[in-house]
Structures are given as C-alpha cells and as structure tokens.
GROMACS .gro file of N, CA and C in nm:
model
  507
    1MET      N    1   0.974   1.236   1.016
    1MET     CA    2   0.921   1.228   0.882
    1MET      C    3   0.802   1.132   0.880
    2LYS      N    4   0.705   1.166   0.799
    2LYS     CA    5   0.588   1.082   0.778
    2LYS      C    6   0.606   1.006   0.647
    3LEU      N    7   0.623   0.874   0.658
    3LEU     CA    8   0.641   0.788   0.542
    3LEU      C    9   0.526   0.688   0.538
    4VAL      N   10   0.457   0.682   0.425
    4VAL     CA   11   0.353   0.581   0.410
    4VAL      C   12   0.394   0.485   0.298
    5VAL      N   13   0.359   0.359   0.319
    5VAL     CA   14   0.381   0.256   0.218
    5VAL      C   15   0.243   0.202   0.183
    6THR      N   16   0.209   0.213   0.056
    6THR     CA   17   0.077   0.176   0.009
    6THR      C   18   0.089   0.088  -0.114
    7GLY      N   19  -0.021   0.043  -0.164
    7GLY     CA   20  -0.023  -0.042  -0.283
    7GLY      C   21  -0.145  -0.132  -0.278
    8THR      N   22  -0.176  -0.188  -0.390
    8THR     CA   23  -0.286  -0.282  -0.401
    8THR      C   24  -0.261  -0.399  -0.305
    9PRO      N   25  -0.366  -0.454  -0.242
    9PRO     CA   26  -0.346  -0.573  -0.158
    9PRO      C   27  -0.269  -0.681  -0.234
   10GLY      N   28  -0.170  -0.739  -0.167
   10GLY     CA   29  -0.090  -0.846  -0.227
   10GLY      C   30   0.043  -0.802  -0.283
   11THR      N   31   0.075  -0.672  -0.273
   11THR     CA   32   0.201  -0.623  -0.329
   11THR      C   33   0.320  -0.644  -0.235
   12GLY      N   34   0.294  -0.678  -0.108
   12GLY     CA   35   0.403  -0.706  -0.015
   12GLY      C   36   0.428  -0.600   0.090
   13LYS      N   37   0.330  -0.516   0.116
   13LYS     CA   38   0.347  -0.403   0.209
   13LYS      C   39   0.382  -0.448   0.351
   14THR      N   40   0.306  -0.539   0.405
   14THR     CA   41   0.327  -0.582   0.545
   14THR      C   42   0.462  -0.649   0.562
   15THR      N   43   0.495  -0.739   0.474
   15THR     CA   44   0.623  -0.810   0.482
   15THR      C   45   0.740  -0.712   0.474
   16ALA      N   46   0.735  -0.623   0.375
   16ALA     CA   47   0.846  -0.529   0.355
   16ALA      C   48   0.857  -0.430   0.470
   17THR      N   49   0.744  -0.377   0.518
   17THR     CA   50   0.752  -0.276   0.623
   17THR      C   51   0.795  -0.335   0.757
   18ASP      N   52   0.766  -0.461   0.781
   18ASP     CA   53   0.818  -0.524   0.903
   18ASP      C   54   0.971  -0.527   0.898
   19LEU      N   55   1.028  -0.552   0.783
   19LEU     CA   56   1.174  -0.550   0.767
   19LEU      C   57   1.228  -0.408   0.779
   20VAL      N   58   1.157  -0.311   0.722
   20VAL     CA   59   1.198  -0.171   0.730
   20VAL      C   60   1.198  -0.124   0.875
   21ALA      N   61   1.096  -0.161   0.949
   21ALA     CA   62   1.086  -0.120   1.089
   21ALA      C   63   1.208  -0.166   1.167
   22ASP      N   64   1.255  -0.287   1.140
   22ASP     CA   65   1.375  -0.338   1.206
   22ASP      C   66   1.498  -0.255   1.168
   23GLU      N   67   1.509  -0.223   1.039
   23GLU     CA   68   1.627  -0.149   0.991
   23GLU      C   69   1.630  -0.005   1.041
   24LEU      N   70   1.513   0.059   1.045
   24LEU     CA   71   1.507   0.198   1.088
   24LEU      C   72   1.486   0.210   1.240
   25ASP      N   73   1.474   0.096   1.307
   25ASP     CA   74   1.449   0.093   1.451
   25ASP      C   75   1.330   0.183   1.486
   26GLN      N   76   1.224   0.161   1.410
   26GLN     CA   77   1.104   0.243   1.425
   26GLN      C   78   0.983   0.152   1.407
   27PRO      N   79   0.884   0.163   1.494
   27PRO     CA   80   0.766   0.077   1.477
   27PRO      C   81   0.687   0.116   1.352
   28VAL      N   82   0.616   0.018   1.298
   28VAL     CA   83   0.530   0.043   1.183
   28VAL      C   84   0.385   0.032   1.230
   29VAL      N   85   0.303   0.123   1.183
   29VAL     CA   86   0.159   0.114   1.209
   29VAL      C   87   0.097   0.040   1.092
   30HIS      N   88   0.044  -0.079   1.121
   30HIS     CA   89  -0.028  -0.155   1.019
   30HIS      C   90  -0.172  -0.107   1.026
   31LEU      N   91  -0.206  -0.016   0.937
   31LEU     CA   92  -0.332   0.056   0.944
   31LEU      C   93  -0.453  -0.035   0.940
   32ASN      N   94  -0.451  -0.139   0.859
   32ASN     CA   95  -0.566  -0.229   0.850
   32ASN      C   96  -0.595  -0.294   0.985
   33GLN      N   97  -0.490  -0.331   1.057
   33GLN     CA   98  -0.509  -0.391   1.189
   33GLN      C   99  -0.561  -0.288   1.288
   34LEU      N  100  -0.510  -0.166   1.281
   34LEU     CA  101  -0.557  -0.059   1.368
   34LEU      C  102  -0.706  -0.032   1.345
   35VAL      N  103  -0.748  -0.031   1.220
   35VAL     CA  104  -0.889  -0.009   1.185
   35VAL      C  105  -0.975  -0.116   1.251
   36LYS      N  106  -0.934  -0.241   1.240
   36LYS     CA  107  -1.011  -0.351   1.299
   36LYS      C  108  -1.010  -0.344   1.451
   37ASP      N  109  -0.892  -0.326   1.509
   37ASP     CA  110  -0.879  -0.326   1.655
   37ASP      C  111  -0.952  -0.212   1.722
   38ASP      N  112  -0.950  -0.093   1.659
   38ASP     CA  113  -1.007   0.026   1.720
   38ASP      C  114  -1.145   0.064   1.664
   39GLY      N  115  -1.200  -0.020   1.577
   39GLY     CA  116  -1.334   0.006   1.523
   39GLY      C  117  -1.343   0.131   1.438
   40LEU      N  118  -1.241   0.157   1.358
   40LEU     CA  119  -1.235   0.278   1.277
   40LEU      C  120  -1.299   0.257   1.140
   41TRP      N  121  -1.417   0.200   1.139
   41TRP     CA  122  -1.488   0.174   1.015
   41TRP      C  123  -1.636   0.206   1.035
   42THR      N  124  -1.704   0.229   0.924
   42THR     CA  125  -1.844   0.273   0.932
   42THR      C  126  -1.943   0.162   0.902
   43GLU      N  127  -1.903   0.070   0.816
   43GLU     CA  128  -1.993  -0.040   0.779
   43GLU      C  129  -1.913  -0.152   0.714
   44ARG      N  130  -1.978  -0.266   0.700
   44ARG     CA  131  -1.919  -0.378   0.628
   44ARG      C  132  -1.984  -0.388   0.492
   45ASP      N  133  -1.902  -0.388   0.389
   45ASP     CA  134  -1.950  -0.408   0.252
   45ASP      C  135  -1.958  -0.559   0.231
   46GLU      N  136  -2.078  -0.612   0.242
   46GLU     CA  137  -2.098  -0.758   0.234
   46GLU      C  138  -2.064  -0.812   0.095
   47ASP      N  139  -2.096  -0.734  -0.008
   47ASP     CA  140  -2.071  -0.780  -0.145
   47ASP      C  141  -1.922  -0.799  -0.171
   48ARG      N  142  -1.841  -0.711  -0.114
   48ARG     CA  143  -1.696  -0.716  -0.137
   48ARG      C  144  -1.622  -0.777  -0.018
   49ASP      N  145  -1.696  -0.816   0.086
   49ASP     CA  146  -1.638  -0.875   0.206
   49ASP      C  147  -1.523  -0.790   0.261
   50THR      N  148  -1.557  -0.662   0.287
   50THR     CA  149  -1.456  -0.569   0.336
   50THR      C  150  -1.520  -0.466   0.428
   51LEU      N  151  -1.437  -0.401   0.508
   51LEU     CA  152  -1.483  -0.293   0.593
   51LEU      C  153  -1.470  -0.161   0.519
   52VAL      N  154  -1.565  -0.071   0.540
   52VAL     CA  155  -1.557   0.064   0.486
   52VAL      C  156  -1.491   0.148   0.594
   53VAL      N  157  -1.371   0.194   0.566
   53VAL     CA  158  -1.288   0.263   0.665
   53VAL      C  159  -1.333   0.408   0.680
   54ASP      N  160  -1.337   0.453   0.805
   54ASP     CA  161  -1.367   0.593   0.837
   54ASP      C  162  -1.233   0.667   0.843
   55LEU      N  163  -1.194   0.727   0.730
   55LEU     CA  164  -1.062   0.791   0.721
   55LEU      C  165  -1.049   0.909   0.816
   56ASP      N  166  -1.157   0.980   0.843
   56ASP     CA  167  -1.151   1.089   0.941
   56ASP      C  168  -1.120   1.035   1.079
   57ALA      N  169  -1.182   0.923   1.115
   57ALA     CA  170  -1.155   0.860   1.245
   57ALA      C  171  -1.011   0.810   1.251
   58VAL      N  172  -0.960   0.759   1.141
   58VAL     CA  173  -0.821   0.713   1.135
   58VAL      C  174  -0.727   0.830   1.158
   59ARG      N  175  -0.752   0.940   1.087
   59ARG     CA  176  -0.667   1.059   1.104
   59ARG      C  177  -0.672   1.110   1.248
   60ASP      N  178  -0.791   1.112   1.307
   60ASP     CA  179  -0.804   1.154   1.447
   60ASP      C  180  -0.727   1.061   1.540
   61ARG      N  181  -0.737   0.931   1.515
   61ARG     CA  182  -0.669   0.831   1.600
   61ARG      C  183  -0.517   0.846   1.591
   62LEU      N  184  -0.466   0.871   1.471
   62LEU     CA  185  -0.321   0.885   1.452
   62LEU      C  186  -0.270   1.018   1.504
   63GLY      N  187  -0.355   1.121   1.499
   63GLY     CA  188  -0.314   1.253   1.545
   63GLY      C  189  -0.199   1.307   1.461
   64ASP      N  190  -0.110   1.382   1.526
   64ASP     CA  191   0.007   1.438   1.458
   64ASP      C  192   0.117   1.332   1.460
   65TRP      N  193   0.101   1.231   1.379
   65TRP     CA  194   0.189   1.115   1.381
   65TRP      C  195   0.321   1.143   1.310
   66ASP      N  196   0.415   1.057   1.338
   66ASP     CA  197   0.546   1.061   1.276
   66ASP      C  198   0.591   0.917   1.264
   67GLY      N  199   0.654   0.880   1.153
   67GLY     CA  200   0.704   0.744   1.140
   67GLY      C  201   0.659   0.677   1.013
   68LEU      N  202   0.617   0.552   1.026
   68LEU     CA  203   0.589   0.464   0.913
   68LEU      C  204   0.450   0.403   0.928
   69VAL      N  205   0.366   0.421   0.826
   69VAL     CA  206   0.232   0.363   0.822
   69VAL      C  207   0.217   0.285   0.693
   70GLU      N  208   0.161   0.164   0.702
   70GLU     CA  209   0.138   0.086   0.580
   70GLU      C  210  -0.007   0.042   0.572
   71SER      N  211  -0.059   0.045   0.450
   71SER     CA  212  -0.193  -0.003   0.419
   71SER      C  213  -0.223   0.031   0.273
   72HIS      N  214  -0.318  -0.040   0.217
   72HIS     CA  215  -0.364  -0.003   0.083
   72HIS      C  216  -0.436   0.131   0.083
   73LEU      N  217  -0.462   0.186   0.202
   73LEU     CA  218  -0.526   0.317   0.216
   73LEU      C  219  -0.431   0.423   0.271
   74ALA      N  220  -0.308   0.389   0.299
   74ALA     CA  221  -0.215   0.481   0.366
   74ALA      C  222  -0.191   0.609   0.286
   75HIS      N  223  -0.204   0.603   0.155
   75HIS     CA  224  -0.181   0.721   0.073
   75HIS      C  225  -0.288   0.828   0.094
   76HIS      N  226  -0.394   0.796   0.166
   76HIS     CA  227  -0.497   0.894   0.199
   76HIS      C  228  -0.459   0.978   0.321
   77LEU      N  229  -0.347   0.947   0.384
   77LEU     CA  230  -0.299   1.022   0.500
   77LEU      C  231  -0.199   1.129   0.456
   78ASP      N  232  -0.186   1.233   0.536
   78ASP     CA  233  -0.081   1.332   0.510
   78ASP      C  234   0.053   1.262   0.530
   79ALA      N  235   0.145   1.287   0.438
   79ALA     CA  236   0.276   1.222   0.445
   79ALA      C  237   0.378   1.306   0.370
   80ASP      N  238   0.504   1.290   0.411
   80ASP     CA  239   0.614   1.357   0.341
   80ASP      C  240   0.655   1.278   0.217
   81ARG      N  241   0.653   1.146   0.229
   81ARG     CA  242   0.691   1.058   0.118
   81ARG      C  243   0.594   0.941   0.113
   82VAL      N  244   0.560   0.902  -0.009
   82VAL     CA  245   0.464   0.795  -0.031
   82VAL      C  246   0.530   0.689  -0.119
   83VAL      N  247   0.547   0.570  -0.066
   83VAL     CA  248   0.599   0.458  -0.143
   83VAL      C  249   0.480   0.375  -0.190
   84VAL      N  250   0.470   0.355  -0.321
   84VAL     CA  251   0.364   0.273  -0.379
   84VAL      C  252   0.428   0.143  -0.427
   85LEU      N  253   0.398   0.034  -0.359
   85LEU     CA  254   0.448  -0.096  -0.402
   85LEU      C  255   0.361  -0.146  -0.515
   86ARG      N  256   0.424  -0.199  -0.618
   86ARG     CA  257   0.355  -0.248  -0.737
   86ARG      C  258   0.391  -0.395  -0.758
   87CYS      N  259   0.304  -0.466  -0.829
   87CYS     CA  260   0.330  -0.606  -0.862
   87CYS      C  261   0.257  -0.639  -0.992
   88ARG      N  262   0.324  -0.714  -1.077
   88ARG     CA  263   0.262  -0.752  -1.203
   88ARG      C  264   0.126  -0.816  -1.173
   89PRO      N  265   0.019  -0.773  -1.239
   89PRO     CA  266  -0.116  -0.816  -1.203
   89PRO      C  267  -0.139  -0.966  -1.199
   90ASP      N  268  -0.081  -1.043  -1.289
   90ASP     CA  269  -0.103  -1.187  -1.285
   90ASP      C  270  -0.036  -1.249  -1.162
   91VAL      N  271   0.080  -1.200  -1.124
   91VAL     CA  272   0.148  -1.247  -1.004
   91VAL      C  273   0.069  -1.205  -0.880
   92LEU      N  274   0.019  -1.083  -0.879
   92LEU     CA  275  -0.062  -1.032  -0.770
   92LEU      C  276  -0.185  -1.119  -0.749
   93GLU      N  277  -0.254  -1.151  -0.857
   93GLU     CA  278  -0.373  -1.234  -0.848
   93GLU      C  279  -0.339  -1.371  -0.788
   94ASP      N  280  -0.229  -1.430  -0.832
   94ASP     CA  281  -0.186  -1.559  -0.776
   94ASP      C  282  -0.158  -1.549  -0.626
   95ARG      N  283  -0.090  -1.441  -0.585
   95ARG     CA  284  -0.060  -1.421  -0.443
   95ARG      C  285  -0.189  -1.415  -0.360
   96LEU      N  286  -0.286  -1.340  -0.410
   96LEU     CA  287  -0.411  -1.324  -0.337
   96LEU      C  288  -0.488  -1.455  -0.329
   97LEU      N  289  -0.491  -1.531  -0.437
   97LEU     CA  290  -0.559  -1.660  -0.435
   97LEU      C  291  -0.489  -1.757  -0.339
   98GLU      N  292  -0.355  -1.753  -0.337
   98GLU     CA  293  -0.279  -1.840  -0.248
   98GLU      C  294  -0.304  -1.810  -0.101
   99ARG      N  295  -0.336  -1.684  -0.069
   99ARG     CA  296  -0.363  -1.651   0.072
   99ARG      C  297  -0.513  -1.659   0.105
  100GLY      N  298  -0.591  -1.715   0.011
  100GLY     CA  299  -0.730  -1.746   0.041
  100GLY      C  300  -0.834  -1.643   0.002
  101GLU      N  301  -0.796  -1.542  -0.074
  101GLU     CA  302  -0.895  -1.444  -0.119
  101GLU      C  303  -0.984  -1.508  -0.226
  102SER      N  304  -1.105  -1.458  -0.239
  102SER     CA  305  -1.197  -1.510  -0.339
  102SER      C  306  -1.147  -1.474  -0.480
  103GLU      N  307  -1.195  -1.550  -0.576
  103GLU     CA  308  -1.157  -1.521  -0.714
  103GLU      C  309  -1.203  -1.382  -0.754
  104ALA      N  310  -1.321  -1.341  -0.710
  104ALA     CA  311  -1.373  -1.208  -0.744
  104ALA      C  312  -1.284  -1.098  -0.687
  105LYS      N  313  -1.242  -1.113  -0.562
  105LYS     CA  314  -1.158  -1.012  -0.499
  105LYS      C  315  -1.020  -1.010  -0.565
  106ALA      N  316  -0.965  -1.126  -0.595
  106ALA     CA  317  -0.834  -1.134  -0.660
  106ALA      C  318  -0.840  -1.069  -0.798
  107ARG      N  319  -0.949  -1.093  -0.871
  107ARG     CA  320  -0.965  -1.035  -1.005
  107ARG      C  321  -0.981  -0.883  -0.995
  108GLU      N  322  -1.059  -0.836  -0.897
  108GLU     CA  323  -1.078  -0.692  -0.879
  108GLU      C  324  -0.945  -0.623  -0.849
  109ASN      N  325  -0.864  -0.682  -0.764
  109ASN     CA  326  -0.735  -0.624  -0.731
  109ASN      C  327  -0.637  -0.632  -0.847
  110ARG      N  328  -0.645  -0.739  -0.925
  110ARG     CA  329  -0.563  -0.750  -1.045
  110ARG      C  330  -0.592  -0.634  -1.141
  111GLU      N  331  -0.721  -0.607  -1.163
  111GLU     CA  332  -0.760  -0.498  -1.251
  111GLU      C  333  -0.719  -0.362  -1.195
  112SER      N  334  -0.734  -0.346  -1.065
  112SER     CA  335  -0.694  -0.222  -0.999
  112SER      C  336  -0.545  -0.195  -1.019
  113GLU      N  337  -0.466  -0.300  -1.005
  113GLU     CA  338  -0.321  -0.286  -1.023
  113GLU      C  339  -0.287  -0.251  -1.168
  114ALA      N  340  -0.352  -0.316  -1.262
  114ALA     CA  341  -0.326  -0.287  -1.404
  114ALA      C  342  -0.363  -0.144  -1.440
  115LEU      N  343  -0.465  -0.090  -1.373
  115LEU     CA  344  -0.512   0.046  -1.401
  115LEU      C  345  -0.442   0.153  -1.317
  116ASP      N  346  -0.344   0.114  -1.236
  116ASP     CA  347  -0.269   0.211  -1.155
  116ASP      C  348  -0.357   0.287  -1.057
  117VAL      N  349  -0.460   0.224  -1.003
  117VAL     CA  350  -0.556   0.296  -0.918
  117VAL      C  351  -0.488   0.358  -0.796
  118VAL      N  352  -0.412   0.280  -0.719
  118VAL     CA  353  -0.349   0.334  -0.599
  118VAL      C  354  -0.245   0.440  -0.637
  119LEU      N  355  -0.167   0.414  -0.739
  119LEU     CA  356  -0.069   0.512  -0.783
  119LEU      C  357  -0.137   0.643  -0.821
  120GLY      N  358  -0.243   0.636  -0.899
  120GLY     CA  359  -0.314   0.756  -0.940
  120GLY      C  360  -0.366   0.836  -0.822
  121GLU      N  361  -0.423   0.766  -0.724
  121GLU     CA  362  -0.472   0.834  -0.604
  121GLU      C  363  -0.357   0.898  -0.527
  122ALA      N  364  -0.246   0.827  -0.516
  122ALA     CA  365  -0.130   0.880  -0.443
  122ALA      C  366  -0.077   1.006  -0.508
  123VAL      N  367  -0.065   1.005  -0.640
  123VAL     CA  368  -0.015   1.123  -0.712
  123VAL      C  369  -0.114   1.237  -0.702
  124GLU      N  370  -0.242   1.206  -0.713
  124GLU     CA  371  -0.345   1.310  -0.703
  124GLU      C  372  -0.340   1.379  -0.566
  125PHE      N  373  -0.322   1.302  -0.461
  125PHE     CA  374  -0.325   1.357  -0.325
  125PHE      C  375  -0.192   1.422  -0.285
  126HIS      N  376  -0.079   1.363  -0.327
  126HIS     CA  377   0.052   1.408  -0.279
  126HIS      C  378   0.139   1.476  -0.384
  127GLY      N  379   0.110   1.458  -0.512
  127GLY     CA  380   0.193   1.514  -0.618
  127GLY      C  381   0.306   1.418  -0.654
  128GLU      N  382   0.353   1.428  -0.778
  128GLU     CA  383   0.455   1.336  -0.828
  128GLU      C  384   0.586   1.344  -0.750
  129ASP      N  385   0.619   1.460  -0.696
  129ASP     CA  386   0.747   1.477  -0.628
  129ASP      C  387   0.756   1.406  -0.494
  130ALA      N  388   0.644   1.353  -0.445
  130ALA     CA  389   0.644   1.284  -0.316
  130ALA      C  390   0.620   1.133  -0.331
  131VAL      N  391   0.605   1.084  -0.454
  131VAL     CA  392   0.565   0.945  -0.476
  131VAL      C  393   0.680   0.865  -0.537
  132TYR      N  394   0.702   0.747  -0.479
  132TYR     CA  395   0.811   0.657  -0.518
  132TYR      C  396   0.750   0.520  -0.548
  133GLU      N  397   0.763   0.475  -0.672
  133GLU     CA  398   0.712   0.343  -0.710
  133GLU      C  399   0.821   0.239  -0.694
  134ILE      N  400   0.784   0.123  -0.642
  134ILE     CA  401   0.876   0.010  -0.631
  134ILE      C  402   0.804  -0.114  -0.681
  135ASP      N  403   0.858  -0.176  -0.784
  135ASP     CA  404   0.802  -0.299  -0.839
  135ASP      C  405   0.852  -0.417  -0.756
  136THR      N  406   0.758  -0.489  -0.694
  136THR     CA  407   0.794  -0.601  -0.607
  136THR      C  408   0.791  -0.735  -0.680
  137THR      N  409   0.750  -0.736  -0.806
  137THR     CA  410   0.737  -0.860  -0.881
  137THR      C  411   0.871  -0.934  -0.882
  138ASP      N  412   0.869  -1.060  -0.841
  138ASP     CA  413   0.987  -1.146  -0.844
  138ASP      C  414   1.105  -1.090  -0.765
  139ARG      N  415   1.077  -1.007  -0.663
  139ARG     CA  416   1.185  -0.951  -0.582
  139ARG      C  417   1.177  -1.005  -0.441
  140ASP      N  418   1.292  -1.022  -0.383
  140ASP     CA  419   1.303  -1.064  -0.244
  140ASP      C  420   1.252  -0.953  -0.153
  141PRO      N  421   1.177  -0.986  -0.048
  141PRO     CA  422   1.125  -0.882   0.043
  141PRO      C  423   1.234  -0.792   0.101
  142GLN      N  424   1.352  -0.845   0.126
  142GLN     CA  425   1.460  -0.763   0.181
  142GLN      C  426   1.506  -0.658   0.080
  143ALA      N  427   1.509  -0.693  -0.048
  143ALA     CA  428   1.546  -0.596  -0.151
  143ALA      C  429   1.442  -0.484  -0.159
  144VAL      N  430   1.315  -0.519  -0.145
  144VAL     CA  431   1.208  -0.419  -0.143
  144VAL      C  432   1.224  -0.330  -0.021
  145ALA      N  433   1.250  -0.392   0.095
  145ALA     CA  434   1.270  -0.315   0.219
  145ALA      C  435   1.389  -0.220   0.204
  146ASP      N  436   1.495  -0.266   0.141
  146ASP     CA  437   1.612  -0.180   0.120
  146ASP      C  438   1.576  -0.058   0.036
  147ASP      N  439   1.492  -0.077  -0.065
  147ASP     CA  440   1.447   0.036  -0.148
  147ASP      C  441   1.363   0.134  -0.065
  148ILE      N  442   1.279   0.081   0.023
  148ILE     CA  443   1.197   0.169   0.108
  148ILE      C  444   1.287   0.247   0.204
  149VAL      N  445   1.387   0.183   0.260
  149VAL     CA  446   1.482   0.252   0.348
  149VAL      C  447   1.554   0.363   0.270
  150ALA      N  448   1.589   0.336   0.145
  150ALA     CA  449   1.654   0.438   0.062
  150ALA      C  450   1.562   0.559   0.044
  151VAL      N  451   1.433   0.535   0.027
  151VAL     CA  452   1.338   0.646   0.018
  151VAL      C  453   1.336   0.722   0.149
  152ALA      N  454   1.327   0.650   0.260
  152ALA     CA  455   1.322   0.714   0.392
  152ALA      C  456   1.446   0.798   0.417
  153ASN      N  457   1.561   0.753   0.370
  153ASN     CA  458   1.687   0.824   0.392
  153ASN      C  459   1.718   0.929   0.286
  154GLY      N  460   1.625   0.950   0.192
  154GLY     CA  461   1.646   1.050   0.088
  154GLY      C  462   1.748   1.011  -0.016
  155GLU      N  463   1.770   0.882  -0.032
  155GLU     CA  464   1.871   0.832  -0.126
  155GLU      C  465   1.811   0.786  -0.259
  156ARG      N  466   1.686   0.814  -0.280
  156ARG     CA  467   1.618   0.771  -0.402
  156ARG      C  468   1.530   0.885  -0.452
  157GLU      N  469   1.526   0.902  -0.583
  157GLU     CA  470   1.446   1.008  -0.643
  157GLU      C  471   1.301   0.962  -0.659
  158PRO      N  472   1.207   1.057  -0.654
  158PRO     CA  473   1.067   1.021  -0.681
  158PRO      C  474   1.056   0.952  -0.817
  159SER      N  475   0.959   0.860  -0.829
  159SER     CA  476   0.953   0.778  -0.951
  159SER      C  477   0.811   0.743  -0.993
  160ALA      N  478   0.716   0.830  -0.967
  160ALA     CA  479   0.578   0.802  -1.006
  160ALA      C  480   0.568   0.785  -1.157
  161GLY      N  481   0.499   0.679  -1.199
  161GLY     CA  482   0.477   0.656  -1.341
  161GLY      C  483   0.581   0.572  -1.410
  162THR      N  484   0.671   0.511  -1.334
  162THR     CA  485   0.777   0.431  -1.396
  162THR      C  486   0.738   0.285  -1.417
  163VAL      N  487   0.630   0.239  -1.354
  163VAL     CA  488   0.585   0.100  -1.366
  163VAL      C  489   0.455   0.102  -1.447
  164ASP      N  490   0.446   0.015  -1.547
  164ASP     CA  491   0.330   0.013  -1.635
  164ASP      C  492   0.283  -0.130  -1.657
  165PHE      N  493   0.159  -0.157  -1.613
  165PHE     CA  494   0.101  -0.290  -1.629
  165PHE      C  495  -0.027  -0.289  -1.712
  166ILE      N  496  -0.049  -0.187  -1.791
  166ILE     CA  497  -0.174  -0.172  -1.866
  166ILE      C  498  -0.200  -0.290  -1.960
  167GLU      N  499  -0.095  -0.354  -2.008
  167GLU     CA  500  -0.114  -0.466  -2.102
  167GLU      C  501  -0.179  -0.588  -2.035
  168TYR      N  502  -0.192  -0.585  -1.902
  168TYR     CA  503  -0.254  -0.697  -1.831
  168TYR      C  504  -0.404  -0.683  -1.817
  169LEU      N  505  -0.462  -0.582  -1.879
  169LEU     CA  506  -0.609  -0.568  -1.875
  169LEU      C  507  -0.675  -0.664  -1.971
   0.00000   0.00000   0.00000
C-alpha cells in the first residue's frame, strides 16, 4: 500500500511517521531530505528561503514505490491513502518560531493552515474517500502515530473536512 502523510510544515509529520515506521516495521521516506540529498529541485526561492521541488524528478526517483512517504508535498504523489496532519494555526506558528523559522515563514504557514491549503490539494488530487484528517493540536506524538497506523490498517474512515481553522484568519 502507498500511504502518504502530509500537512503544513510544523504539524508533526516527521515525529509521527518515525513512530509509525517502528510500529509497522517499515521504513519511512522523508521526502524533504530525499529532495535535498538527491538534488531533486529546480531552483532556490530566495524570497521564501526554500527549494522549488521537481515533482517529476521525485516521482522518477521513487519509481513504483510502496510504503510510507512524508512531506508537506507528499500529497502530490500517487497514493492509496493520504493522511493530512492538521494543527491549530496559532500553535503551528509557535512551533515554527520555536524551531527557528522566520516570522514571515511562520505567518505564511499559519495562514496556509487556516485556509486548508494542503487539505484542499489532497482532496483535489486524491478525492475525499482517500483523505484522512488528523488534528495534532495538543496531542502526544504517539497518539497521532496510532491514528496513522489505524489508517494504514483500514481501521479508520476517511475524514476530509472534519477540521476547521478558518476563524484563525
């Protein structure tokens, strides 16, 4: 099965998927690291201090993959199930600032989370029946990982559109 875990930066993808990998005894592909290590980007966006990812090169590098991939871009890959991690925008902004992101980047991601940008893209690409939202706000990473394992094992119903942060705009 192809399972991707996506979400706005700061929602807890890396932490949760490392725990999931242990539980499912399956390695996780941390896509952002793969992009950096293998040069799967086209340019650096200096204004936003980020790499512009070459998604075609990523797809070619992964080939006919199977397993678990995490990244804020993972929902752009073909997948059987898509987990979108969510976090209340004010908490998300605090997390990003605490890990050293600029105020501009933290604010941009806060707004993106409030507007459901990643969720909308995931639903557009995969359809509602393949998308599972998990709110990570104030939750222990192990509890989030347990929810992801439940998705992987088919023990949870799709839930796109169940988390709403629009009031944080």
